[in-house]
Short mmCIF file of C-alpha atoms and ligand atoms in Angstrom, two decimals:
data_model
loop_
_atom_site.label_atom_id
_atom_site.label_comp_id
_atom_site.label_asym_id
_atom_site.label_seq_id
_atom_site.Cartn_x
_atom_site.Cartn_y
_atom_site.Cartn_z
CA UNK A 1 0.00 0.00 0.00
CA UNK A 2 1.14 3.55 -0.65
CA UNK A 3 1.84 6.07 2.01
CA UNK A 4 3.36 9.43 2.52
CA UNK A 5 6.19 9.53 4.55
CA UNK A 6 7.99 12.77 6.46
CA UNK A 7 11.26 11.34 6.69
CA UNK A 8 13.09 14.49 7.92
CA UNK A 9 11.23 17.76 8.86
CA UNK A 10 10.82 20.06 6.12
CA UNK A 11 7.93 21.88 3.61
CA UNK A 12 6.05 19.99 2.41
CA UNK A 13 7.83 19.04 -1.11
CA UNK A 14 10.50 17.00 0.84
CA UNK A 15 7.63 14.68 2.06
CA UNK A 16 8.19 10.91 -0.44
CA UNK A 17 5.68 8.79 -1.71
CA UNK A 18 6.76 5.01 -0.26
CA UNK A 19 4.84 1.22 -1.34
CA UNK A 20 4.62 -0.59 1.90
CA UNK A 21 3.08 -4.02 3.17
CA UNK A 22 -0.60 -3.98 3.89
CA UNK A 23 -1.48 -3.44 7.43
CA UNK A 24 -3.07 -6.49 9.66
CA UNK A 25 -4.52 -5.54 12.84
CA UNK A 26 -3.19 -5.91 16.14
CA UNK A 27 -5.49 -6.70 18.94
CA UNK A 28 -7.45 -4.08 20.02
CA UNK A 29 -7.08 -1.68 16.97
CA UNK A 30 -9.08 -2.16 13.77
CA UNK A 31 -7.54 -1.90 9.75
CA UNK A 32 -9.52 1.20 7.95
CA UNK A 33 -9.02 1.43 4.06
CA UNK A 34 -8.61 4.79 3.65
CA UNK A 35 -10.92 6.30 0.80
CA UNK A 36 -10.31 10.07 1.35
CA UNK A 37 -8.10 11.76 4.14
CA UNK A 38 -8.47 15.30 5.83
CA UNK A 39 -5.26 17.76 4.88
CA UNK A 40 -5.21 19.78 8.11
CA UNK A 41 -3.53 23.62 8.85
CA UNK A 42 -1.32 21.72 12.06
CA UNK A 43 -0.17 19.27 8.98
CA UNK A 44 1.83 21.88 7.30
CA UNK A 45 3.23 22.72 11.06
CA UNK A 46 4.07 18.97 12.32
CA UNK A 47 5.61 18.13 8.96
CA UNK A 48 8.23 21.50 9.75
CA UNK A 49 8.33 20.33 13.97
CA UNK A 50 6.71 23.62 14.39
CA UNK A 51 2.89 21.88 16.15
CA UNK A 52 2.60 22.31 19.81
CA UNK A 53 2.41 18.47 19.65
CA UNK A 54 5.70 16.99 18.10
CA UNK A 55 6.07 13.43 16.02
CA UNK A 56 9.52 12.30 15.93
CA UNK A 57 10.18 11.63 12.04
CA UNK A 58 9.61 9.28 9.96
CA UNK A 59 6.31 9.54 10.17
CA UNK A 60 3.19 9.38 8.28
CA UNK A 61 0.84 12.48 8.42
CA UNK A 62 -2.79 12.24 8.52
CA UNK A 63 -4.75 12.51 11.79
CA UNK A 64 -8.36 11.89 10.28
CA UNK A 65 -9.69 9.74 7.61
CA UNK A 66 -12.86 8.11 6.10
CA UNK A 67 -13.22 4.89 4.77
CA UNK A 68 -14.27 1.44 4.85
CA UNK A 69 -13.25 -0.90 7.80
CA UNK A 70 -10.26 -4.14 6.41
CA UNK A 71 -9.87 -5.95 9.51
CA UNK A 72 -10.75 -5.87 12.96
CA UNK A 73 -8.13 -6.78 15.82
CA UNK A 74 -8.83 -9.17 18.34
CA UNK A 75 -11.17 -7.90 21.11
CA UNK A 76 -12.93 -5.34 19.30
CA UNK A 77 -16.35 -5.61 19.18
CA UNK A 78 -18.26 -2.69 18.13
CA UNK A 79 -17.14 -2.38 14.58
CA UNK A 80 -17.32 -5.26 11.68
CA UNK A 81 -15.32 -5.35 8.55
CA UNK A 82 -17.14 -3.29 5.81
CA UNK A 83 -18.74 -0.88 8.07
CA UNK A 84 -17.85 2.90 6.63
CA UNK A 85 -16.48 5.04 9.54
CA UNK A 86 -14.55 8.05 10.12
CA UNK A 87 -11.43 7.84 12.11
CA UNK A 88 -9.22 9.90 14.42
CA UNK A 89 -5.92 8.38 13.66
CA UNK A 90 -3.54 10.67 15.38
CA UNK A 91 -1.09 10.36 12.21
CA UNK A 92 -0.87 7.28 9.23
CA UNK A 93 -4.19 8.53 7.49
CA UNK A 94 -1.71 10.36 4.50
CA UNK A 95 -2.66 6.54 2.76
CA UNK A 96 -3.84 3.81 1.53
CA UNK A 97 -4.47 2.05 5.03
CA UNK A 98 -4.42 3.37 8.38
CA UNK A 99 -4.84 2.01 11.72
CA UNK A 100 -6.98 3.64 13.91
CA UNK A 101 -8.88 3.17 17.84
CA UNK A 102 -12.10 1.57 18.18
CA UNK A 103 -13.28 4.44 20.66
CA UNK A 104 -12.39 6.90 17.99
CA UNK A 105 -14.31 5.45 15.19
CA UNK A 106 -17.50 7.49 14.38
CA UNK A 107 -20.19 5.48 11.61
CA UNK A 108 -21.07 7.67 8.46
CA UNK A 109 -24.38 8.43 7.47
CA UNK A 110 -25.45 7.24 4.16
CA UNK A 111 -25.91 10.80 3.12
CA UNK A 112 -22.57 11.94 3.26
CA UNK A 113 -19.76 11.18 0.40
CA UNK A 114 -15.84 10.04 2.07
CA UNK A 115 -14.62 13.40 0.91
CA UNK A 116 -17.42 15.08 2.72
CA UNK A 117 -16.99 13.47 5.79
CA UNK A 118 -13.27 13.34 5.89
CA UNK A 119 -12.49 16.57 8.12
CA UNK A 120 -15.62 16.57 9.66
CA UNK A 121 -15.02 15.23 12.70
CA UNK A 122 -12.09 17.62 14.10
CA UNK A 123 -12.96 20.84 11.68
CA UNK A 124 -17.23 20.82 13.24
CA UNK A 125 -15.92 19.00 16.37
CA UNK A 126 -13.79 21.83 16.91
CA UNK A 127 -16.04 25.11 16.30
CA UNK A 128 -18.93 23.18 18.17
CA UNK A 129 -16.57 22.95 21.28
CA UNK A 130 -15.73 26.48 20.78
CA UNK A 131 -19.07 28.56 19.67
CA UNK A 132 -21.16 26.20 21.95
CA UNK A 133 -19.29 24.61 25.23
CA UNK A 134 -16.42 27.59 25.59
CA UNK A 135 -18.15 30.78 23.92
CA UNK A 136 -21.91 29.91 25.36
CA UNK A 137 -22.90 31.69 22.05
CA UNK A 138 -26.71 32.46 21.88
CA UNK A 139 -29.55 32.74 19.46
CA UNK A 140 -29.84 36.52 18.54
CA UNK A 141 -25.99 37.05 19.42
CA UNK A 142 -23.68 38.12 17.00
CA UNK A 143 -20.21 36.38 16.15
CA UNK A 144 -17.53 38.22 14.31
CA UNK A 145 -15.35 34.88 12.49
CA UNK A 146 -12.04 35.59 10.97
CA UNK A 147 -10.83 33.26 8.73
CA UNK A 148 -14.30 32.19 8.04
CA UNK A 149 -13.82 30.28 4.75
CA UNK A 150 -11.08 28.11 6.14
CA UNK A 151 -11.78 24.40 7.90
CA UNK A 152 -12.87 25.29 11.55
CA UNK A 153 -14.05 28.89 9.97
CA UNK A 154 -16.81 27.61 7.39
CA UNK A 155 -17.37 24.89 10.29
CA UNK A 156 -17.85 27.80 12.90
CA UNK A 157 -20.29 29.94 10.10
CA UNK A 158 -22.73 26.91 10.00
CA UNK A 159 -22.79 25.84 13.68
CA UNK A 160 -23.53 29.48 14.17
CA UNK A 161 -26.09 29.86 12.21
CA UNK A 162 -28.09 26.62 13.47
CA UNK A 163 -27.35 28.14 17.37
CA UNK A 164 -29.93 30.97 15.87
CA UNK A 165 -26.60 33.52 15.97
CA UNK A 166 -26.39 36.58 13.16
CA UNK A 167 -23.11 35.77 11.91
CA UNK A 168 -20.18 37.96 10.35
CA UNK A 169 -17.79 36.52 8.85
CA UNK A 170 -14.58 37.93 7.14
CA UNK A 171 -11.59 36.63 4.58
CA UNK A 172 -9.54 37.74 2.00
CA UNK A 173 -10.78 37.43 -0.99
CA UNK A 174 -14.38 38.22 -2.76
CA UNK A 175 -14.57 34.41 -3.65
CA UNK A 176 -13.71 32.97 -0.01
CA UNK A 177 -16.35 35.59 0.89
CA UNK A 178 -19.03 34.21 -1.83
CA UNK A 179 -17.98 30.70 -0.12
CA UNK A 180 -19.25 32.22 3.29
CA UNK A 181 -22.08 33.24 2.51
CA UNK A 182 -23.43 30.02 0.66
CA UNK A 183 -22.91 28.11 3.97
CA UNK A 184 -25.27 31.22 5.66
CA UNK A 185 -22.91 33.69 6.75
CA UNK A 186 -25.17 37.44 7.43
CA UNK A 187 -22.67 39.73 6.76
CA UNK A 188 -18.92 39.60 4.67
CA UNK A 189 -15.99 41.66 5.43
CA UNK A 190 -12.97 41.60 3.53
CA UNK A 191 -10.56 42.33 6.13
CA UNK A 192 -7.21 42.92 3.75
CA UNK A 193 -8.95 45.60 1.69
CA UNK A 194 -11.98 47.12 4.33
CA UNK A 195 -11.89 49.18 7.55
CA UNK A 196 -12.70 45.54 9.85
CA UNK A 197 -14.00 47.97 12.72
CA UNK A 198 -15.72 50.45 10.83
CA UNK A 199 -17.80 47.50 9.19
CA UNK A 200 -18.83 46.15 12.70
CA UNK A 201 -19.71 49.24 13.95
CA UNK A 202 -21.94 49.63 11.21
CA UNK A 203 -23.26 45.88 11.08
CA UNK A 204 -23.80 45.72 14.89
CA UNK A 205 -25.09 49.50 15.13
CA UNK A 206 -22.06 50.59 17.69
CA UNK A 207 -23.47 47.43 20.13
CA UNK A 208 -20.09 45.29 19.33
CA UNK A 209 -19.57 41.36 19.34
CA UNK A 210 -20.76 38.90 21.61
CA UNK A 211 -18.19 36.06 20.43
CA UNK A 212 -14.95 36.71 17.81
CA UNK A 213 -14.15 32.83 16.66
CA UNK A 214 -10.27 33.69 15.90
CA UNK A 215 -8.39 30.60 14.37
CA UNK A 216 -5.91 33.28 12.68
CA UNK A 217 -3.98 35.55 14.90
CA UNK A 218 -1.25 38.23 13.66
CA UNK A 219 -3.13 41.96 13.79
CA UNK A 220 -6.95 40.69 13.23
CA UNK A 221 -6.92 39.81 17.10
CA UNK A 222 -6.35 42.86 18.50
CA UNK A 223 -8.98 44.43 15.73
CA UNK A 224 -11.36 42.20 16.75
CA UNK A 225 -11.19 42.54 20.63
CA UNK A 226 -11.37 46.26 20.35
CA UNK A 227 -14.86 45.58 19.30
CA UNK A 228 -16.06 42.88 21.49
CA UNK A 229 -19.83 44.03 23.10
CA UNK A 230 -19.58 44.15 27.14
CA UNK A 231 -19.64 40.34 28.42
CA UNK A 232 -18.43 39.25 25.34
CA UNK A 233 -16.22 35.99 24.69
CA UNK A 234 -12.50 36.17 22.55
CA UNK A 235 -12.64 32.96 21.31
CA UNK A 236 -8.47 31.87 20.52
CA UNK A 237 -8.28 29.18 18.23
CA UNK A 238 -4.96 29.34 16.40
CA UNK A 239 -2.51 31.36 14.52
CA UNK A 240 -2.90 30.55 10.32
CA UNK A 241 -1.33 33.98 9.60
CA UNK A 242 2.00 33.48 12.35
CA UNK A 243 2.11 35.98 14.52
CA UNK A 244 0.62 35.22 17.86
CA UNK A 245 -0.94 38.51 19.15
CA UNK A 246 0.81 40.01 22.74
CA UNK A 247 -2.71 41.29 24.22
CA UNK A 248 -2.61 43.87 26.45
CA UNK A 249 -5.02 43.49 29.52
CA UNK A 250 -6.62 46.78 29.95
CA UNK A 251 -8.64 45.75 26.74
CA UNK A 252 -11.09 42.93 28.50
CA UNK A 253 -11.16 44.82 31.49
CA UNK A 254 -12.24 48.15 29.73
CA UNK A 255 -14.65 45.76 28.19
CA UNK A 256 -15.53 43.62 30.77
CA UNK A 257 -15.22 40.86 27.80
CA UNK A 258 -13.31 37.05 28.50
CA UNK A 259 -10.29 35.40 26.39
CA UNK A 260 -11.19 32.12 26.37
CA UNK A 261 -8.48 29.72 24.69
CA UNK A 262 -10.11 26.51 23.09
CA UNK A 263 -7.98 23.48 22.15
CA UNK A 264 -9.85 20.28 20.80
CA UNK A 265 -6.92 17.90 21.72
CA UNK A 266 -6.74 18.41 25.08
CA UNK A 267 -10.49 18.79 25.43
CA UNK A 268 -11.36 15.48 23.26
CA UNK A 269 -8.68 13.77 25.98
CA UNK A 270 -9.70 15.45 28.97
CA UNK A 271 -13.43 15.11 28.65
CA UNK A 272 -13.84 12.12 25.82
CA UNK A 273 -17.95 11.75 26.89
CA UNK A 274 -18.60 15.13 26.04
CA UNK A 275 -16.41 15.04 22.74
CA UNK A 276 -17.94 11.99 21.75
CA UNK A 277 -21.56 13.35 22.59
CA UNK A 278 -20.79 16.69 20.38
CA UNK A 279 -19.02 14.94 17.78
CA UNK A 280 -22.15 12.44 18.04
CA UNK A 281 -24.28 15.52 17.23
CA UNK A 282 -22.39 16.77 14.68
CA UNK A 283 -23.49 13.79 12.74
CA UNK A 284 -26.71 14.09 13.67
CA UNK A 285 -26.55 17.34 11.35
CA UNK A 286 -25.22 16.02 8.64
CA UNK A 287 -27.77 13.22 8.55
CA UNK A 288 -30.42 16.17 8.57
CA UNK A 289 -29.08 18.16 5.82
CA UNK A 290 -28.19 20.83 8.31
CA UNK A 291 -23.80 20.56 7.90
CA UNK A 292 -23.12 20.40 4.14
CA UNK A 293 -19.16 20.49 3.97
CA UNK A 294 -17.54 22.15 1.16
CA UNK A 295 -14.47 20.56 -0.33
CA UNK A 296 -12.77 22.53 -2.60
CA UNK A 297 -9.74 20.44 -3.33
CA UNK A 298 -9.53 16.58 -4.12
CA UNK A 299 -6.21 15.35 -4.85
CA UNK A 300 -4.57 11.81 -5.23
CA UNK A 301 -2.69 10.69 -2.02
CA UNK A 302 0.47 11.26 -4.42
CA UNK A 303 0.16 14.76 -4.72
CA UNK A 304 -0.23 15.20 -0.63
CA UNK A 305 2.50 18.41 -1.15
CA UNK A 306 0.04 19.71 -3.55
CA UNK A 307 -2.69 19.55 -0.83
CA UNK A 308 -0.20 20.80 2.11
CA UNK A 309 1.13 24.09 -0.26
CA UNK A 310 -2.32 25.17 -1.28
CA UNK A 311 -3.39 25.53 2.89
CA UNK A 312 0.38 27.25 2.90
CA UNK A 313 -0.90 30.18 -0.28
CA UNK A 314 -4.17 30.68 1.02
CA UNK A 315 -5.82 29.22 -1.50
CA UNK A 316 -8.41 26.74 -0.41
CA UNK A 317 -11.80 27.51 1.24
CA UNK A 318 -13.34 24.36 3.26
CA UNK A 319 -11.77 21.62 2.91
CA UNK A 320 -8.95 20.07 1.30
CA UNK A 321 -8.74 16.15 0.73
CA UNK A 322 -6.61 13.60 -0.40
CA UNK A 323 -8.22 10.67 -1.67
CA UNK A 324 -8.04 6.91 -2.55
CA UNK A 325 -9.99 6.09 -5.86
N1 NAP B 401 -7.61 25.19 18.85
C1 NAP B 401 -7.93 24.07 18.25
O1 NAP B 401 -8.36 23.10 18.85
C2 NAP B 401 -7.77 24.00 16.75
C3 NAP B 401 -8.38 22.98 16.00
C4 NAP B 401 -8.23 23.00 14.60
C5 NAP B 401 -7.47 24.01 14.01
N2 NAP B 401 -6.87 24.94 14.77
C6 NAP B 401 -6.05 26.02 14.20
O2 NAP B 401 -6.90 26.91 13.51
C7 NAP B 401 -6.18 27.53 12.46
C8 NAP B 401 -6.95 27.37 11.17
O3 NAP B 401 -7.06 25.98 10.84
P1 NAP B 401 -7.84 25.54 9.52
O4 NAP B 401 -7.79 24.07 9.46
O5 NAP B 401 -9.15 26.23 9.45
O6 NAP B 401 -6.87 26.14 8.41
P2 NAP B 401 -7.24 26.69 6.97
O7 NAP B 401 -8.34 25.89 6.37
O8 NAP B 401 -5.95 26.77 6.22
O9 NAP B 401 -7.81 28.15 7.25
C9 NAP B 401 -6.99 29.15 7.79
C10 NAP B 401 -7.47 30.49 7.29
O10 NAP B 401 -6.59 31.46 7.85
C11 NAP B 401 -6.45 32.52 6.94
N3 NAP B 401 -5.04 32.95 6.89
C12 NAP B 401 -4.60 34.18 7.18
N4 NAP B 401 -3.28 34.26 7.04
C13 NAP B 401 -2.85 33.04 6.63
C14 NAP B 401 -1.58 32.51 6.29
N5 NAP B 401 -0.47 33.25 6.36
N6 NAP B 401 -1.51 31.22 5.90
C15 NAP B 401 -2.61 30.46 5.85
N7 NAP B 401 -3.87 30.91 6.16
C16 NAP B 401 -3.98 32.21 6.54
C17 NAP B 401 -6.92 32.03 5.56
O11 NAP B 401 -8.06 32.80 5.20
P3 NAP B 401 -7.93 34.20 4.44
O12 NAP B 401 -7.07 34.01 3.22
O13 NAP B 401 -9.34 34.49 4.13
O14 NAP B 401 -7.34 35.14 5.44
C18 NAP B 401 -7.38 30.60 5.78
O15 NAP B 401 -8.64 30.35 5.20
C19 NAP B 401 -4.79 26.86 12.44
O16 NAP B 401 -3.89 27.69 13.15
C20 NAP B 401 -5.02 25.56 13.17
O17 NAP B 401 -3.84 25.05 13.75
C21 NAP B 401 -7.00 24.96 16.12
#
């Protein structure tokens, strides 16, 4: 089977395509044969050593795939061979098998396509965590979302707009913005060619945000805070553009707002019943027609770089897959 292999840190070019033997499974772990995998932001970090969490090399990316269960290890009983799941691998999902947990095996509704359902998991599971357990966002609030055509940003403008929230949501270009506003967003701000703050003044009538959903960083934070309404919630997700903001702390206490940090990791190992019962929900969306994913790359697992570059220009909005034909 193929797989992509980081065999010394590096961008994502250096990353080689190896054949290696098909996996079996080991007790307690099943086989899934993966059909599409999600290409993640952290990828294009843990394949430089630059993640929070470090893999030692080599290694094969991929912390989430779809597919079809191959085998099932000894002492698993939930799952059967043929049963189509999604899987949080960890890493190994970057091709053509992957071995993966029982307890981190979600089933796929019949209404959903591998690509679909392929970042679903961590991309939803994350802005659900965020908007809903950590920001307490409300119907008839309003949530300012940078980055908002990106994986956890599109995810964050539709679990937003099922909460009941009026939802602004800002990116770079007119397209990403078009892409926003499919998946329900209220209001689009460009925020490299408009005035961020004069726009939410004017959208929010001088009022301000209840919730900013911030998965970017650099000088949008700050922006953003300096609008937050009183009792608001700074919701810090990550740093896509680099720079991770140095806040100063008069600005929640002027507005009496919270920073709340939000990291799905930690959370899905600290408190795994309440993951699994919002990533259980999430599902429950999709099977309603409520989450519709948007996947605007599909590439071969052999042209992974391809994948890992366009997160690295800016260019994709959604997702971006690799999949197994
Ligand atoms: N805290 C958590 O638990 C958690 C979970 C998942 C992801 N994250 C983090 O959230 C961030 C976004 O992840 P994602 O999967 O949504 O990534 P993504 O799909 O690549 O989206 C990131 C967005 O950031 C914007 N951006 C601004 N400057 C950028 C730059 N220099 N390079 C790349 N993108 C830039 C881009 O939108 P524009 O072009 O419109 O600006 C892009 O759409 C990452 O930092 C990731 O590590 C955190």
């Amino acid at each position: 089977m193929k797989a992509v292999v980081c065999k010394s840190y590096g961008l994502p070019d250096t990353l080689v395509v190896e054949d290696r033997p098909a996996l079996e499974a080991p007790p307690g772990k099943v086989v899934v044969s993966v059909r599409a995998a999600s290409v993640k932001f952290s990828d294009t970090l843990l394949i430089q050593n630059k993640y929070q969490n470090k893999i030692d090399v080599p290694f094969v990316p991929g912390g989430e795939v779809t597919g079809v269960i191959k085998a099932v290890g000894a002492g698993v009983e939930r799952w059967k061979v043929g049963d189509r799941v999604s899987a949080q691998t960890g890493q190994g999902g970057f091709a053509e098998e992957a071995l993966a947990d029982p307890d981190k095996l979600s089933s796929i509704p019949d209404s959903i396509d591998f690509a679909g359902a392929a970042g679903l998991s961590n991309a939803y599971g994350t802005s659900y965590y965020a908007l809903i357990d950590r920001g307490q966002l409300k119907a008839g609030e309003t949530v300012l979302i940078l980055g908002a055509s990106g994986g956890v940003g599109l995810a964050a403008v539709e679990i937003a707009k099922i909460v009941g929230a009026k939802v602004i949501a800002c990116a770079s270009t007119e397209e990403k913005l078009a892409v926003c506003r499919e998946h329900g967003a209220d209001h689009t701000i460009n925020y490299d060619k408009e005035d961020m703050r004069a726009r939410v003044k004017e959208i929010t009538g001088g009022k301000g945000l209840d919730v900013v959903y911030d998965p970017v960083g650099g000088d949008y934070s700050e922006l953003a805070l300096r609008d937050m309404a009183w009792g608001g919630r700074f919701l810090v997700i990550g740093f896509a553009a680099g720079p991770i903001p140095k806040i100063a702390l008069n600005l929640p206490l002027i507005k009496g707002c919270s920073i709340v940090g939000v990291w799905i990791g930690q959370f899905s190992k600290k408190e795994p019943a309440k993951h699994r019962a919002n990533v259980d929900q999430i599902w429950k969306w999709v099977a309603e027609g409520k989450i519709k994913p948007h996947i605007s790359g599909r590439h071969p697992i052999e042209k992974a770089a391809d994948a890992l570059n366009e997160i690295m220009a800016r260019k994709v909005a959604g997702k971006v897959v690799l999949v197994n034909e």
